[in-house]
Amino acid sequence: MFPVPLFTSRASARVWIAPAVLTALILVVLGLLLWIITLRDFKEEDHQHFLDVRDAQQSLLHKLAANRDFFLLLTEQMVEGRLDAETFQHKAARYVADNPELINITWADHDFIIRWTAPYEPNKQVLGLKLSLAEPERASRLARQTGQPAYTRPFKVIQGIVAVEIYVPVFREGDFLGTFGGIYSLEGLLRNGISEEIRERNQACLVDDSGSVVGTCVAGPGERTDPRLTQVLPLGADVPDLGLRLARYRNGWAWDLWLLSVLSFALAVGVGWSMWALRRYLRAQEQAEQALYDNYTLLNSILEGTNNAIFVKDLDGRYLLVNAAGARMLGASAEAIVGQDDRGVLPPEAAARIMELDRQVMASGEGQAVDLEIEVDGVLHTYLSSKNPFRDRQGRIIGLIGVARDISARKRAEEVLKESEAKYRLLFRAVTDGLIIFDAETRKVLEANEAACRLYGYTSEKFSQLSVYDLSAEPERSKQRIDAMLATGLVRVSPVYHKTSDGTILTLEISSGSFTWNEQRLFFAVIRDIAEQQKLDQMKDDMLSAVSHEMRTPLTAMLGFAEFMLENPVEPDQLKEYLGIICKETGRLKELIDNLLDLQRLRAGFGMSDLQPVDIGELLRELGTFFARQSSLHQLSWDAPQTSAVLLGNRELLHQALSNLLSNAIRYSPEGGLISLSARVEVEEGQVVFSVQDQGQGIPPESRKQIFSRFFRIDNRDGTRVGGSGLGLPLVKEIAEAHAGRVWVESEEGVGSTFYMSIPLRPKLPQKVKAGS
Ligand code: ADP
């Protein structure tokens, strides 16, 4: 197991609380500071504003009072009769010009009909009109009733200007003469009635009872007013329901306050941004941790789920980590293994080997994969272990990572497979019959054993380039046979004609069958060369007919003479002659059968088990002495070696072979002549060469090879034959070969023949012969 990483997302989530609190504190402190400074300034301003409002009110009231005084002056002059239209025009027009808050001044008679107006030109249209509008009518009548000047409430005059009118009544000795009226432009009143200095600092408006602005406010250069520094003062009892509202323009920030605000704002933004960045960082970290945790879980699942042992070691070979499969492999718990090196968990010899390997990997920096045999709980396991250096971020080797897989079962299976494959390969090679495996689809040779290579004369490389049709001498028939075989199964076909690499036709018996290997359909062919067998069969047939034929002649003679003697009276001399013939024929028959049996025995290896030393000189002397007595026609000489030469062989058989050659020499030299028997010891070749020479009829060249075949005999020129079985020379050949020697003949027709037989002095006999014992 490997250590679970620490996850800090919960803790990190609380990290941003401290800066948040700090920021809040800073903001509160700054706020307080700001509030104190602002409060201090406000008080000062409030006082200033109070003074402005009072001054403005006084100034307005003063203006109204001054104007009213002017109207009273006119009243006085009218009562005294000193005011005519012209004087009025002159005085009033000038007054209006000096006091622009007044739009005009009118005189209305006791019927409230306007008679005069000044200035005349812009207002002449009102002359003759009655004061019938609601407010002028109300105020003018009120003035008449009370005898005191009366103001209208604000109303819109004809030009759309919001105005207030004052009506001053004129009585002479109790008679009502009329009213002087003055129209105030409210805006003009504000402009003219309040000093410019105050208007610069404040917005001045006239408001009604409800506080709503009446007419137009007079604005200074400021834009926004401070609601806290806004005050309304009434314009006194004379002007009903009208008040002056003065609203102070908000002052620009003091530079230090402004700087403080900017700094506070910057601080707040900075802290906010930092916190946002911190939050983002924490979120990213959280995600990274989640990803790490996911990876950890995945890695852990892989580590614990795999059957492969996985381990990590430090530079000293101590285990840093080992998974469950690794712990099983080492036969201990992961906790017990971690912190130890291999010496603590494995047998000393295996530990030393593995640690040496680890050192090589860490020193060379190159990975290695090796098969390791380790004994765990008394059982030998084979592991395929691959090791690679474990590097840190800088690429320095800080240990080793290894993966090991238990391949014992696979290894055992491989060995068993290898063994059985070797067995089958051996069998495949050792089979004396040709064995070829073909692809059933392409019919190409996949593999051929050595016997097949020998038989066809191809190397195994060449073989694998051929198809069955390259081997067959009758491809069309081969195709049909293979198709049939693939459809039906195992078949044996004979004779089949194939050709060798040099074009020689082979007569074969082929057994074939199909099978499947690695999902590939194949077929095999076991090939046997039956040409020899056929020849042998032929030879057997020939021999049988030859034997029957050879036996028939003496048997016919014997039967004929015996029947004749049974059925006819026979003279004693005749009887003797006939019995002599029967005896001779019986002898021939016996010789024939003896020769046949001898041949058979030799073929089977009889007589060659106990080799004895044979004195060559002694053998020649014995034969010479014997044959010298056999014929009066011939002269026999024998030439034995001077020193006593001895060979290792079967004396009886050698005697028989030389006897056959000598008796042939006598028989096939009908006119007599010299017969020489000799033996030449060739020390260097390690052999002795016997020869029998005659001066007989000789052997025609075309028959010289065949005379060693069974039952082969040469007819004389006249068609007659010297009696014989045709088995003499084959027997000689068989005896020579049984001694690992050979026979041959040199001959000239009409001159004579020399038969040679070479026999090794120390024959190394083939196993087959020895086994015959
Ligand atoms: P056979 O019993 O007929 O002699 P062999 O096998 O001994 O049988 O000889 C085979 C044939 O070889 C003989 O029939 C004969 O024609 C020929 N032959 C053998 N020896 C001689 C020889 N010395 N001179 C001439 N012909 C010989």
Coordinates of N, CA and C and ligand atoms in Angstrom, one line a residue, residues 550 591 595 660-669 692-700 703 706-716 721-732 745 747 752-755, ligand 1:
E550 N 14.4 -74.7 -61.8 CA 15.6 -75.5 -61.6 C 15.3 -76.8 -60.9
E591 N 22.3 -79.6 -53.8 CA 23.2 -78.5 -53.9 C 22.4 -77.2 -54.1
N595 N 22.5 -74.3 -51.5 CA 22.9 -72.9 -51.9 C 21.9 -71.9 -51.5
N660 N 33.5 -72.4 -54.8 CA 32.5 -72.0 -55.9 C 33.3 -71.5 -57.1
L661 N 34.2 -70.5 -56.8 CA 35.0 -69.9 -57.9 C 35.8 -70.9 -58.6
L662 N 36.5 -71.8 -57.8 CA 37.3 -72.9 -58.4 C 36.5 -73.9 -59.2
S663 N 35.4 -74.2 -58.7 CA 34.6 -75.2 -59.5 C 34.0 -74.6 -60.7
N664 N 33.7 -73.3 -60.7 CA 33.2 -72.6 -61.9 C 34.4 -72.6 -62.9
A665 N 35.6 -72.3 -62.4 CA 36.8 -72.2 -63.3 C 37.0 -73.5 -64.0
I666 N 36.7 -74.6 -63.3 CA 36.9 -75.9 -63.9 C 35.8 -76.1 -64.9
R667 N 34.5 -75.8 -64.5 CA 33.4 -76.1 -65.3 C 33.4 -75.3 -66.6
Y668 N 33.7 -74.0 -66.5 CA 33.6 -73.1 -67.7 C 34.9 -73.0 -68.5
S669 N 35.9 -74.0 -68.2 CA 37.0 -74.2 -69.0 C 37.0 -75.6 -69.6
V692 N 40.9 -66.1 -58.6 CA 40.9 -67.4 -59.3 C 40.9 -67.2 -60.8
Q693 N 41.9 -67.6 -61.5 CA 42.1 -67.3 -62.9 C 42.0 -68.6 -63.7
D694 N 41.2 -68.5 -64.8 CA 41.1 -69.7 -65.7 C 41.4 -69.3 -67.1
Q695 N 41.5 -70.3 -68.0 CA 41.7 -70.0 -69.4 C 40.6 -70.5 -70.2
G696 N 39.4 -70.2 -69.7 CA 38.1 -70.8 -70.2 C 37.5 -69.9 -71.3
Q697 N 36.2 -70.1 -71.4 CA 35.4 -69.4 -72.4 C 35.3 -67.9 -72.2
G698 N 35.5 -67.4 -71.0 CA 35.3 -66.0 -70.8 C 33.8 -65.6 -70.6
I699 N 33.6 -64.3 -70.3 CA 32.2 -63.9 -70.1 C 32.0 -62.7 -70.9
P700 N 30.9 -62.7 -71.7 CA 30.6 -61.5 -72.5 C 30.4 -60.2 -71.7
S703 N 27.2 -59.4 -69.7 CA 26.7 -60.3 -68.7 C 27.6 -60.2 -67.4
Q706 N 25.7 -59.0 -64.4 CA 24.5 -59.8 -64.0 C 24.9 -61.2 -63.4
I707 N 26.1 -61.6 -63.7 CA 26.4 -63.0 -63.3 C 26.3 -63.2 -61.7
F708 N 26.4 -62.0 -61.0 CA 26.3 -62.1 -59.6 C 24.9 -62.1 -59.1
S709 N 23.9 -62.0 -60.0 CA 22.5 -62.0 -59.6 C 22.0 -63.5 -59.6
R710 N 21.0 -63.7 -58.7 CA 20.6 -65.1 -58.5 C 20.0 -65.7 -59.8
F711 N 20.3 -66.9 -60.0 CA 19.8 -67.7 -61.1 C 20.2 -67.2 -62.5
F712 N 21.1 -66.2 -62.5 CA 21.5 -65.7 -63.8 C 22.6 -66.7 -64.4
R713 N 22.3 -67.1 -65.6 CA 23.3 -68.0 -66.2 C 23.4 -67.6 -67.7
I714 N 24.6 -68.0 -68.2 CA 24.9 -67.6 -69.6 C 24.8 -68.8 -70.4
D715 N 24.0 -68.6 -71.5 CA 23.9 -69.8 -72.4 C 25.2 -69.8 -73.3
N716 N 25.6 -71.0 -73.6 CA 26.8 -71.2 -74.5 C 26.4 -70.7 -75.9
R721 N 23.9 -75.3 -72.0 CA 24.3 -74.8 -70.7 C 25.1 -75.8 -70.0
V722 N 26.1 -75.3 -69.3 CA 26.8 -76.3 -68.4 C 25.9 -76.3 -67.2
G723 N 25.7 -77.5 -66.7 CA 24.8 -77.7 -65.5 C 25.2 -76.8 -64.4
G724 N 24.2 -76.2 -63.8 CA 24.5 -75.4 -62.6 C 23.1 -74.7 -62.1
S725 N 23.2 -74.1 -61.0 CA 22.0 -73.5 -60.4 C 21.9 -72.0 -60.6
G726 N 22.9 -71.3 -60.9 CA 22.9 -69.8 -61.0 C 22.9 -69.2 -59.6
L727 N 23.3 -70.0 -58.6 CA 23.4 -69.4 -57.3 C 24.8 -69.4 -56.7
G728 N 25.7 -70.0 -57.5 CA 27.1 -70.0 -57.0 C 27.7 -68.6 -56.8
L729 N 27.7 -67.8 -57.9 CA 28.3 -66.5 -57.7 C 27.5 -65.5 -56.8
P730 N 26.2 -65.6 -56.8 CA 25.5 -64.8 -55.7 C 25.9 -65.1 -54.3
L731 N 26.2 -66.4 -54.1 CA 26.6 -66.9 -52.8 C 28.0 -66.3 -52.5
V732 N 28.9 -66.3 -53.5 CA 30.3 -65.7 -53.3 C 30.1 -64.2 -52.9
V745 N 34.9 -59.3 -61.5 CA 35.5 -60.2 -62.5 C 36.2 -59.4 -63.6
S747 N 37.5 -60.3 -67.5 CA 37.3 -61.5 -68.4 C 37.5 -61.1 -69.8
G752 N 39.8 -66.1 -71.2 CA 39.7 -66.6 -69.8 C 39.2 -65.5 -68.9
S753 N 38.9 -65.9 -67.7 CA 38.3 -65.0 -66.7 C 39.2 -65.0 -65.4
T754 N 39.2 -63.9 -64.7 CA 39.8 -63.9 -63.4 C 38.7 -63.3 -62.4
F755 N 38.4 -64.1 -61.4 CA 37.5 -63.6 -60.3 C 38.3 -63.1 -59.1
Ligands
ADP1 P1 26.1 -71.9 -62.2 O1 25.6 -72.8 -61.2 O2 25.3 -71.7 -63.4 O3 27.6 -72.0 -62.5 P2 27.0 -69.4 -61.1 O4 26.3 -68.4 -60.4 O5 28.1 -70.0 -60.4 O6 26.0 -70.5 -61.6 O7 27.5 -68.8 -62.5 C1 26.6 -68.0 -63.2 C2 27.1 -68.0 -64.6 O8 28.3 -67.3 -64.8 C3 27.3 -69.3 -65.2 O9 26.1 -69.8 -65.7 C4 28.3 -69.0 -66.3 O10 27.7 -68.8 -67.5 C5 29.1 -67.9 -65.8 N1 30.4 -68.2 -65.3 C6 30.7 -68.5 -64.0 N2 32.0 -68.7 -63.9 C7 32.5 -68.6 -65.1 C8 33.8 -68.8 -65.6 N3 34.9 -69.1 -64.8 N4 34.0 -68.7 -66.9 C9 33.0 -68.3 -67.7 N5 31.7 -68.2 -67.3 C10 31.5 -68.3 -66.0

